[in-house]
mmCIF file of N, CA and C in Angstrom:
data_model
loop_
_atom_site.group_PDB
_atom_site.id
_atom_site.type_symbol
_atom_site.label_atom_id
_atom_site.label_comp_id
_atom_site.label_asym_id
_atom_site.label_seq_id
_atom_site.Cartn_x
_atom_site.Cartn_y
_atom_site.Cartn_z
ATOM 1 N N UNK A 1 157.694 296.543 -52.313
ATOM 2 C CA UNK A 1 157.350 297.522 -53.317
ATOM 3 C C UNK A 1 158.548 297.836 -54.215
ATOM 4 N N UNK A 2 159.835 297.836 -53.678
ATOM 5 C CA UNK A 2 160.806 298.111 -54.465
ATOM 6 C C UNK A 2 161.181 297.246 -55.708
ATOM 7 N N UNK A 3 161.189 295.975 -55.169
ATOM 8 C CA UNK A 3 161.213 294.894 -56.148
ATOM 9 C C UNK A 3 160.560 294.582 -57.645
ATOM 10 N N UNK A 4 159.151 295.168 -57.172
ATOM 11 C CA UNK A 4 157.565 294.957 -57.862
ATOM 12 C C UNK A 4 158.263 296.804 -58.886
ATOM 13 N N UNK A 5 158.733 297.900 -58.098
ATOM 14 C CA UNK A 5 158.923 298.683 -59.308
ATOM 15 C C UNK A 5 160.255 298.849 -60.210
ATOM 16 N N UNK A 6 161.295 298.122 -59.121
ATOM 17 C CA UNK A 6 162.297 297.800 -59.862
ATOM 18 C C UNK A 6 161.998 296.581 -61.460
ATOM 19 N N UNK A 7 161.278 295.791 -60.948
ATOM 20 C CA UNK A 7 160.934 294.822 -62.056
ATOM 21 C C UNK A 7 159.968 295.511 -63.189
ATOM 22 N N UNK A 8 158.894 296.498 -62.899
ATOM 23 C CA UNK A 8 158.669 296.867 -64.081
ATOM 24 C C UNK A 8 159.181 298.602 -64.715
ATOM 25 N N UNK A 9 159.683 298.919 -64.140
ATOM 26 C CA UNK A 9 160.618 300.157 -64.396
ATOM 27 C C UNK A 9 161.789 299.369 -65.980
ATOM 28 N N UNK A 10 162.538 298.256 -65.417
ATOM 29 C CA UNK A 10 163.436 297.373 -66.374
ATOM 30 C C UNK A 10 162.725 297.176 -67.569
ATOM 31 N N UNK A 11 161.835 296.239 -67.028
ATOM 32 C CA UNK A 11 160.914 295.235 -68.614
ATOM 33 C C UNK A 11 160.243 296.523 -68.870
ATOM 34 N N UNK A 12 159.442 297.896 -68.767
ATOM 35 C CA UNK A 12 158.924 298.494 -69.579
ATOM 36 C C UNK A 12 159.704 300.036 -69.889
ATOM 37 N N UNK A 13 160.798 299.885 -69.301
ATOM 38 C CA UNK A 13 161.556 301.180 -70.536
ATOM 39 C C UNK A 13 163.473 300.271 -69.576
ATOM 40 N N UNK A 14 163.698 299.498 -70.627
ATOM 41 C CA UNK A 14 164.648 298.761 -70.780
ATOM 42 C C UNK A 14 166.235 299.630 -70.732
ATOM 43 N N UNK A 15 165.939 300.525 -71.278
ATOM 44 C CA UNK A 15 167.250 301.682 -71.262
ATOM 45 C C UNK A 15 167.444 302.952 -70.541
ATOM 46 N N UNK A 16 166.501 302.199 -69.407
ATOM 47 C CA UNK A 16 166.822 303.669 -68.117
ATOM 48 C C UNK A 16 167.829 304.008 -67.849
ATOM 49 N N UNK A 17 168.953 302.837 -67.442
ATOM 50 C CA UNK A 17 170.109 303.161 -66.662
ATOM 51 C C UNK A 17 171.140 303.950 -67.702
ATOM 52 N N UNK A 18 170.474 304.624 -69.102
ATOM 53 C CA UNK A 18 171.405 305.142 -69.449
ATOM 54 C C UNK A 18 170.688 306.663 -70.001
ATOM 55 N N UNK A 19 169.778 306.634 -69.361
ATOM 56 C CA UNK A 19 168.816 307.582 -69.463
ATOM 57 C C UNK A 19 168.881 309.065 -68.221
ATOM 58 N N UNK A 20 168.628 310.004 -68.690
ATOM 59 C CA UNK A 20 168.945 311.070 -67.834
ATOM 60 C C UNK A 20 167.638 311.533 -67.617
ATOM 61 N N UNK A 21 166.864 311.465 -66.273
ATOM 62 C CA UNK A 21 165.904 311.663 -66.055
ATOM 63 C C UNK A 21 165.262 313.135 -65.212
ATOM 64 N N UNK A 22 164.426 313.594 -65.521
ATOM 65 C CA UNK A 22 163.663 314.881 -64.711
ATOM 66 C C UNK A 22 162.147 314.495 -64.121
ATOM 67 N N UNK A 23 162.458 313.993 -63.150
ATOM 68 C CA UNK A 23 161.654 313.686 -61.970
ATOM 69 C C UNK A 23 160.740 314.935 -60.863
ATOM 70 N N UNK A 24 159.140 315.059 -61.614
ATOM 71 C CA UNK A 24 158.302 316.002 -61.305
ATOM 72 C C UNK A 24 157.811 316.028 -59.529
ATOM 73 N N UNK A 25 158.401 316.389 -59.081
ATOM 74 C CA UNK A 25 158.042 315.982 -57.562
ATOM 75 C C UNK A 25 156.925 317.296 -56.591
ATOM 76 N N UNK A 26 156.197 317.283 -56.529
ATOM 77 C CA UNK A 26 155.279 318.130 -55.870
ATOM 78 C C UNK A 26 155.283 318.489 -54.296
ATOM 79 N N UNK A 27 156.006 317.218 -53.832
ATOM 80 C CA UNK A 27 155.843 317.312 -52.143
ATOM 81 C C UNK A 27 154.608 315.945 -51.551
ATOM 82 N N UNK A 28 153.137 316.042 -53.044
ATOM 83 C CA UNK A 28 152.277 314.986 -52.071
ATOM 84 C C UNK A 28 153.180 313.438 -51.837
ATOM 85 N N UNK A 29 152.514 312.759 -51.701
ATOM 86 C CA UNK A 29 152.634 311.118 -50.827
ATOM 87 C C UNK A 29 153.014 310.661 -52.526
ATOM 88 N N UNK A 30 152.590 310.595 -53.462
ATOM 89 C CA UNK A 30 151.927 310.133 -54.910
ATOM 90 C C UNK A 30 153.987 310.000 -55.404
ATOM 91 N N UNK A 31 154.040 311.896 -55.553
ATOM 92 C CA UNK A 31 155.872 312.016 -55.796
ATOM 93 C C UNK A 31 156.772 311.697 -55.096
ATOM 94 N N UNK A 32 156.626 312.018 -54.056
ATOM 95 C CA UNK A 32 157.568 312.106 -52.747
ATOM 96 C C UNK A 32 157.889 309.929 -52.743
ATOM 97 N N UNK A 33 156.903 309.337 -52.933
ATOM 98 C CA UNK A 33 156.912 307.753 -53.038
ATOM 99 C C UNK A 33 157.886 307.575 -54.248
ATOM 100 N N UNK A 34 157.578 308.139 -54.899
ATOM 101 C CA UNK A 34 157.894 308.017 -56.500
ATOM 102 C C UNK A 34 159.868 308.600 -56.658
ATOM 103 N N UNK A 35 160.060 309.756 -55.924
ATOM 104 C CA UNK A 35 161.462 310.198 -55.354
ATOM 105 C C UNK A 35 161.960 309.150 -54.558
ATOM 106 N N UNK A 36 161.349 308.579 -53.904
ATOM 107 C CA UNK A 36 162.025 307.169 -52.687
ATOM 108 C C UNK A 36 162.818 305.894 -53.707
ATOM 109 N N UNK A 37 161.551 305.796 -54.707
ATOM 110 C CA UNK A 37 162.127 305.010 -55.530
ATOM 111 C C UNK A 37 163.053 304.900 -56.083
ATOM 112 N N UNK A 38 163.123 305.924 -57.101
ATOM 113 C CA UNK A 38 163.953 306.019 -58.259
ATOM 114 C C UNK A 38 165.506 306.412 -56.960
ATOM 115 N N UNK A 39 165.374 306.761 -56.144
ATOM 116 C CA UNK A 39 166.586 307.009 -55.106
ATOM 117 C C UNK A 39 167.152 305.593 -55.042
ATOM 118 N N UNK A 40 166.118 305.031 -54.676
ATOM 119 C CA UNK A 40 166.832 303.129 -54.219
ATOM 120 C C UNK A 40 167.425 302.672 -55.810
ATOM 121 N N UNK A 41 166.613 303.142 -56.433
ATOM 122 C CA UNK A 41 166.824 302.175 -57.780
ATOM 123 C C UNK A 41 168.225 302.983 -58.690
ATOM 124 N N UNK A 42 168.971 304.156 -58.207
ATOM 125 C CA UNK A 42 169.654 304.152 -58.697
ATOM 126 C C UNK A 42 170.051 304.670 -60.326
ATOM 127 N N UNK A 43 169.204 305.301 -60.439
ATOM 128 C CA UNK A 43 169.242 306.090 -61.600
ATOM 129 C C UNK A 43 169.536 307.637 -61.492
ATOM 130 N N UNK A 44 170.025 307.926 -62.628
ATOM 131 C CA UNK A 44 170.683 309.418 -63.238
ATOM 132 C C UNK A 44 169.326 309.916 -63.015
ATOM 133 N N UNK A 45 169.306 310.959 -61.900
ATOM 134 C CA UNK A 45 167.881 311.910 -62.019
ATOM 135 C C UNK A 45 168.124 313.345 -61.144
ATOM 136 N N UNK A 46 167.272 314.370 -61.551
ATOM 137 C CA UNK A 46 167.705 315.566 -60.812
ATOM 138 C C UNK A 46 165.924 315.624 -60.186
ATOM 139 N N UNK A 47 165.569 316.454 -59.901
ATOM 140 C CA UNK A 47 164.280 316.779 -59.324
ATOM 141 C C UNK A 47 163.981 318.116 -59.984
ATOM 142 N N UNK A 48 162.343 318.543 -60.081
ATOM 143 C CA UNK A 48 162.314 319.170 -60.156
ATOM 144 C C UNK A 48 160.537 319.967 -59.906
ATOM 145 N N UNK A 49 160.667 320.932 -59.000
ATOM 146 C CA UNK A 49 159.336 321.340 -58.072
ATOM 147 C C UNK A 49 158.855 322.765 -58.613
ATOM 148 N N UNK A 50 157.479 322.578 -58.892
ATOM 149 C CA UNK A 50 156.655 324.215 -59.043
ATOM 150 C C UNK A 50 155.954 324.530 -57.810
ATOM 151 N N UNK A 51 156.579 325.547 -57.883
ATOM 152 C CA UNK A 51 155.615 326.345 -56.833
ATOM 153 C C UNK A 51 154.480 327.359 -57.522
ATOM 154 N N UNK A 52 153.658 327.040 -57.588
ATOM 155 C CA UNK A 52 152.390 327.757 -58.316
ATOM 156 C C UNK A 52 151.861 329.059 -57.539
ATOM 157 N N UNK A 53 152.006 328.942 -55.969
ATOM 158 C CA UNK A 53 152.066 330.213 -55.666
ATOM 159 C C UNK A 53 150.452 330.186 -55.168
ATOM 160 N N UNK A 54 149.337 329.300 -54.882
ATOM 161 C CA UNK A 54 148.346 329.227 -55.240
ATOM 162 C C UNK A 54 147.243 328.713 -53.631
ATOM 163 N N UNK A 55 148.138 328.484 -52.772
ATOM 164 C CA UNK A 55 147.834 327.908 -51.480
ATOM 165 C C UNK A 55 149.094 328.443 -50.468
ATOM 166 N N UNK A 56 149.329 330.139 -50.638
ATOM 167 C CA UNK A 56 149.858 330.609 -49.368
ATOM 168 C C UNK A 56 150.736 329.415 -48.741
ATOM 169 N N UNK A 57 151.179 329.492 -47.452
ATOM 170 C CA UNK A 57 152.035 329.234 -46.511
ATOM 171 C C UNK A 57 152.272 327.573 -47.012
ATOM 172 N N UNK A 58 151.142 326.912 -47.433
ATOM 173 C CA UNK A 58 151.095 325.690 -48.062
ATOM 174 C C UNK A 58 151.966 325.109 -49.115
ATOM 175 N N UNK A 59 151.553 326.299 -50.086
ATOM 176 C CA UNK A 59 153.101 326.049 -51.588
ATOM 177 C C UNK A 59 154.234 326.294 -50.828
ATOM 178 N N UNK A 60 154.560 326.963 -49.692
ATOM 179 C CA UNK A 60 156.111 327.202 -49.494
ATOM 180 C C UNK A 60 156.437 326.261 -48.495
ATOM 181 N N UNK A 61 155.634 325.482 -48.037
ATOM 182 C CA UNK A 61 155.539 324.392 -47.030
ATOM 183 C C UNK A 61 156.446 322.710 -47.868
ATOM 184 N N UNK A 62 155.296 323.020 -48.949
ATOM 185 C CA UNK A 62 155.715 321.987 -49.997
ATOM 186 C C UNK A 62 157.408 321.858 -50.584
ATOM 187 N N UNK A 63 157.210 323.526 -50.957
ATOM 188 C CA UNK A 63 158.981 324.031 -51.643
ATOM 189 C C UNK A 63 159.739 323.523 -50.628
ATOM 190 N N UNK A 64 160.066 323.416 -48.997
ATOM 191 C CA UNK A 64 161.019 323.305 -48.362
ATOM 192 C C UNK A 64 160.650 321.726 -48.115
ATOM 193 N N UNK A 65 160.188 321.373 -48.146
ATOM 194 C CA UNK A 65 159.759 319.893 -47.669
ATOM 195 C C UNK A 65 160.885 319.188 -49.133
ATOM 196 N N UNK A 66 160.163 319.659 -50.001
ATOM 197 C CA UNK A 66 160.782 318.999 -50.752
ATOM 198 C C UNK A 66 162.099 319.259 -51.782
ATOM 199 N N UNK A 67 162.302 320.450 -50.977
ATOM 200 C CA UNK A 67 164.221 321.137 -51.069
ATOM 201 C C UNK A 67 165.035 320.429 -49.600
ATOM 202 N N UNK A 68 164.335 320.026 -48.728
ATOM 203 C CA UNK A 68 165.000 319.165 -47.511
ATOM 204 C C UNK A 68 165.347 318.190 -48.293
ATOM 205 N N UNK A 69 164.679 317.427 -48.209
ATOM 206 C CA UNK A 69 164.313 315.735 -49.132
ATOM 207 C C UNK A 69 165.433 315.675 -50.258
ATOM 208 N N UNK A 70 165.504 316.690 -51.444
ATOM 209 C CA UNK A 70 166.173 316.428 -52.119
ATOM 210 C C UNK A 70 167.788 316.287 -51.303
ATOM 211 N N UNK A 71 167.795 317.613 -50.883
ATOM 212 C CA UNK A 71 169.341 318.121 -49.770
ATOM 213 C C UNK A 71 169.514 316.560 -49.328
ATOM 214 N N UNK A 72 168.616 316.023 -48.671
ATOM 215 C CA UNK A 72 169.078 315.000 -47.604
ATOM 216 C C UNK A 72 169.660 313.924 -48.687
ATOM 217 N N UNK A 73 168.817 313.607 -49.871
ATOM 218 C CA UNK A 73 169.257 312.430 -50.776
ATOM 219 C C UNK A 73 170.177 313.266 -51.776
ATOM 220 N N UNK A 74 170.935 313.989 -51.644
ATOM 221 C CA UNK A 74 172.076 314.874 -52.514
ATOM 222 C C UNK A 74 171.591 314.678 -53.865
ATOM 223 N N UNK A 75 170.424 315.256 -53.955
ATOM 224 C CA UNK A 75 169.273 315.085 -55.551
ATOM 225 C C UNK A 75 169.588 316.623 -56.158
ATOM 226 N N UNK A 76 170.159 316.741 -57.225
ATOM 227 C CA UNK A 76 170.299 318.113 -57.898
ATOM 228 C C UNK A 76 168.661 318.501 -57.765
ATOM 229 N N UNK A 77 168.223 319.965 -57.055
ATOM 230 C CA UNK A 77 167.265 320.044 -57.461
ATOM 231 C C UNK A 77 167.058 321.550 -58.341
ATOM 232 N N UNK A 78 165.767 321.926 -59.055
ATOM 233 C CA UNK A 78 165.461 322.895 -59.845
ATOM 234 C C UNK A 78 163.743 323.311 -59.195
ATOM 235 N N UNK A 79 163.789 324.542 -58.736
ATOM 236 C CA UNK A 79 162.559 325.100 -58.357
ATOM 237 C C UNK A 79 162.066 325.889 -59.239
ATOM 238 N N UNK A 80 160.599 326.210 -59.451
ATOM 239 C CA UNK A 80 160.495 327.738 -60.289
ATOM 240 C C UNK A 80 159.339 328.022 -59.389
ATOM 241 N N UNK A 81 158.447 329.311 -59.412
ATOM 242 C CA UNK A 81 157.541 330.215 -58.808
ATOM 243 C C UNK A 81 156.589 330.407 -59.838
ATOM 244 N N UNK A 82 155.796 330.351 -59.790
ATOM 245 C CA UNK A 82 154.839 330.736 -60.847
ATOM 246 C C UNK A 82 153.534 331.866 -60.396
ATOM 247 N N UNK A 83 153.548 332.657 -61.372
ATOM 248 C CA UNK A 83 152.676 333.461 -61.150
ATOM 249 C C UNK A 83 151.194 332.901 -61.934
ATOM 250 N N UNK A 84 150.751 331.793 -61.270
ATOM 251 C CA UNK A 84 149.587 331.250 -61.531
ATOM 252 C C UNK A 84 148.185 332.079 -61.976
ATOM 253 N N UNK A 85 147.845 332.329 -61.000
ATOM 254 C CA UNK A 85 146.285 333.193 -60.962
ATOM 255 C C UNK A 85 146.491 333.903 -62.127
ATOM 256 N N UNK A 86 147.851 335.159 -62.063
ATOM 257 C CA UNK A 86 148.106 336.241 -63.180
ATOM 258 C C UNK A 86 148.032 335.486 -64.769
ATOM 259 N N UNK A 87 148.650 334.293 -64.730
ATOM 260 C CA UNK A 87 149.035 333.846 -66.061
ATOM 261 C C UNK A 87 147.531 333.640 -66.463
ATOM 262 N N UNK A 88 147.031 332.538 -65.374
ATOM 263 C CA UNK A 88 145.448 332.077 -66.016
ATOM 264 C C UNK A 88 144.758 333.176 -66.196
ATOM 265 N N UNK A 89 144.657 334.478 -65.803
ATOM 266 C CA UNK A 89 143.722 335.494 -66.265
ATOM 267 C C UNK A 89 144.202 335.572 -67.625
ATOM 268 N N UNK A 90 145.085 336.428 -67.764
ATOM 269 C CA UNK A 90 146.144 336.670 -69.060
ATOM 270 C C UNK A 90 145.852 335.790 -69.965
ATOM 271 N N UNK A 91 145.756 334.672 -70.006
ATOM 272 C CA UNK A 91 145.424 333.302 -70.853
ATOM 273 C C UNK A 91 144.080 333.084 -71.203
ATOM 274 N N UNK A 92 143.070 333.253 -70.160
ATOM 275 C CA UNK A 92 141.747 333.020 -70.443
ATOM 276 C C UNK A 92 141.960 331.734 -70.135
ATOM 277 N N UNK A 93 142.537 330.998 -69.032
ATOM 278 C CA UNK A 93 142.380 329.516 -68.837
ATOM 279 C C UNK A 93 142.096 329.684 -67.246
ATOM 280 N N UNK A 94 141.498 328.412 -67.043
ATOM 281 C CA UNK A 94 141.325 328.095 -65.530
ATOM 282 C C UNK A 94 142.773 327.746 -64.889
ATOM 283 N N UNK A 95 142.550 327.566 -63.419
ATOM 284 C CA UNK A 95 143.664 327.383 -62.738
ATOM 285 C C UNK A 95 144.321 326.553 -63.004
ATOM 286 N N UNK A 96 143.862 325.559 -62.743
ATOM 287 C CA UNK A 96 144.757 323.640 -63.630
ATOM 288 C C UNK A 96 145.206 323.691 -65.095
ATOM 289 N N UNK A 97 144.314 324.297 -66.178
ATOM 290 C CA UNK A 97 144.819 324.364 -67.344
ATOM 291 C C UNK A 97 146.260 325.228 -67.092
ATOM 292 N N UNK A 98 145.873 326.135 -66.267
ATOM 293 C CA UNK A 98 147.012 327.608 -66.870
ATOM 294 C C UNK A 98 148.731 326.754 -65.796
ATOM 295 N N UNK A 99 148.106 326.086 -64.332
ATOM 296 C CA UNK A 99 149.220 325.293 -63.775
ATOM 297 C C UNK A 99 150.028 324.045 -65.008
ATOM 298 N N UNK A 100 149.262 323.505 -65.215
ATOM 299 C CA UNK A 100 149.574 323.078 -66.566
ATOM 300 C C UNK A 100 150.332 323.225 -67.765
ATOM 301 N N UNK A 101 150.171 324.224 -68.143
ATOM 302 C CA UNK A 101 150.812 325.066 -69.146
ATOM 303 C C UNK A 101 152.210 325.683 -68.542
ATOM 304 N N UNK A 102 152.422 326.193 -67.342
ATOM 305 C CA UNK A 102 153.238 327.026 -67.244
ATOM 306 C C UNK A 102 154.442 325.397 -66.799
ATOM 307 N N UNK A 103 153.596 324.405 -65.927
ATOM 308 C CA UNK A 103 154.435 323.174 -65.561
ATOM 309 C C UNK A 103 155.381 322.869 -66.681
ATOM 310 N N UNK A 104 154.515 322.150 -67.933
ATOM 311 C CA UNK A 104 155.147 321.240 -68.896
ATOM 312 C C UNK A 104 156.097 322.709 -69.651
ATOM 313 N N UNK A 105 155.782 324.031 -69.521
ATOM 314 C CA UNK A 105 156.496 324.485 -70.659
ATOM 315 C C UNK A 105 157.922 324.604 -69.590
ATOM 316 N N UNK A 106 157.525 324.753 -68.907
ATOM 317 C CA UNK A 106 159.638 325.087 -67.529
ATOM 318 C C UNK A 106 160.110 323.263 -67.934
ATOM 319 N N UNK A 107 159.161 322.247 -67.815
ATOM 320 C CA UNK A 107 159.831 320.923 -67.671
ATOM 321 C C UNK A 107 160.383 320.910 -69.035
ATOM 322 N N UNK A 108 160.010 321.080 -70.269
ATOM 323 C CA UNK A 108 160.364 321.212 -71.447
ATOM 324 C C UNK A 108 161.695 321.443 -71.785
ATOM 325 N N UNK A 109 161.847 323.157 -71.065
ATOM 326 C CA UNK A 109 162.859 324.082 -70.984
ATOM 327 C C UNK A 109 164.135 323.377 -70.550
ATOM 328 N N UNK A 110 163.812 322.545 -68.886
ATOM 329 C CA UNK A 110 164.598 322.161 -68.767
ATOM 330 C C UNK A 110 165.792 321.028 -69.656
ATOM 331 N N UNK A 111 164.788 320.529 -69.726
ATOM 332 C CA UNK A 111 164.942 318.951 -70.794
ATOM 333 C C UNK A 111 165.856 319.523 -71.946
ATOM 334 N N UNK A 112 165.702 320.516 -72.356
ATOM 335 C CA UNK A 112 166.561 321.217 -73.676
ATOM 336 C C UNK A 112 167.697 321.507 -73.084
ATOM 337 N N UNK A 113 167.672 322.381 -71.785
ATOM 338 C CA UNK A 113 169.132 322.443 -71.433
ATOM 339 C C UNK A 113 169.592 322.064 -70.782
ATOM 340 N N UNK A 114 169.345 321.024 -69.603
ATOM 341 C CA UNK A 114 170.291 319.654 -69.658
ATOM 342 C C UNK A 114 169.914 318.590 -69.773
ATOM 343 N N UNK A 115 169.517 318.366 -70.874
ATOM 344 C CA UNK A 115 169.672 317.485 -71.590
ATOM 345 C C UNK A 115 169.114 316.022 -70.913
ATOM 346 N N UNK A 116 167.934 315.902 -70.152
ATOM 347 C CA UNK A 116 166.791 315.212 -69.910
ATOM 348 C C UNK A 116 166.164 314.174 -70.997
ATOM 349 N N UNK A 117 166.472 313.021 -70.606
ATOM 350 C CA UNK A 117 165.505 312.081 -71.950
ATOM 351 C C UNK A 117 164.119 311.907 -72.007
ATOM 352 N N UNK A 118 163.939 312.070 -70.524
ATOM 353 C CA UNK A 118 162.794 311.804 -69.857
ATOM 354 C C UNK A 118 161.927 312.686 -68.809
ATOM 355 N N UNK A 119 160.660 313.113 -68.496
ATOM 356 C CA UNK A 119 159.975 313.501 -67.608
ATOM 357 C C UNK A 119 159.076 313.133 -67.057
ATOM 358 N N UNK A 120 159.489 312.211 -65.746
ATOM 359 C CA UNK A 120 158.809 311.508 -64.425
ATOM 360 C C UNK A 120 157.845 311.946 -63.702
ATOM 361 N N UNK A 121 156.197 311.906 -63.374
ATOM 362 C CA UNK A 121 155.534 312.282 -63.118
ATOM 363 C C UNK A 121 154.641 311.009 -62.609
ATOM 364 N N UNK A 122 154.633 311.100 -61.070
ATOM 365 C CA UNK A 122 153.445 310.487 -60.390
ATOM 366 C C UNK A 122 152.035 311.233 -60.030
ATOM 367 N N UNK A 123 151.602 310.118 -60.898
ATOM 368 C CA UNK A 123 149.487 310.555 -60.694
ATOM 369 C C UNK A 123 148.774 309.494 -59.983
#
């Protein structure tokens, strides 16, 4: 598997290795695979995890799982908390839209201040 994403990671964005990356990691199998990688492969990347706040003992299950993980692979990481439910009322959006919204606008944020080329997201 490493090989197969090392080879198209290269041929389809050619100027990674000089690229500063923000790598969306959640905790499931999908990111956490996707963190393994980019670890082997050696690229400039920090991490970075929402806690939406939205599945009790579960979101904070996720937060340390994947504040270990980073700790263990010495991965700069960045957490935030989100007051989900509150925002989506406030908004008039459903849960996923309003997780959504509050996700890309912190990943954004980040990207502006240090200076991120990129934002990594396994689906």
């Amino acid at each position: 598997m490493l090989t197969e994403f090392k080879e198209h990671i290269t041929k389809t964005f050619p100027n990674i290795n000089s690229s500063k990356l923000l790598l969306a990691v959640s905790g499931g199998i999908d990111s956490m695979v996707m963190l393994h990688l980019f670890k082997q492969y050696h690229t400039n990347f920090s991490v970075a995890h929402c806690n939406f706040n939205l599945r009790g003992a579960e979101s904070d299950g996720d937060e340390v799982f994947v504040t270990n993980t980073t700790q263990a692979y010495n991965v700069e990481l960045f957490v935030e908390r989100f007051p989900t439910t509150a925002y989506a009322e406030e908004k008039g959006l459903n849960t996923q839209l309003a997780a959504r919204e509050l996700r890309y606008a912190w990943f954004n944020m980040l990207c502006e201040v240090y200076n991120f080329t990129h934002i990594v997201v396994a689906h």
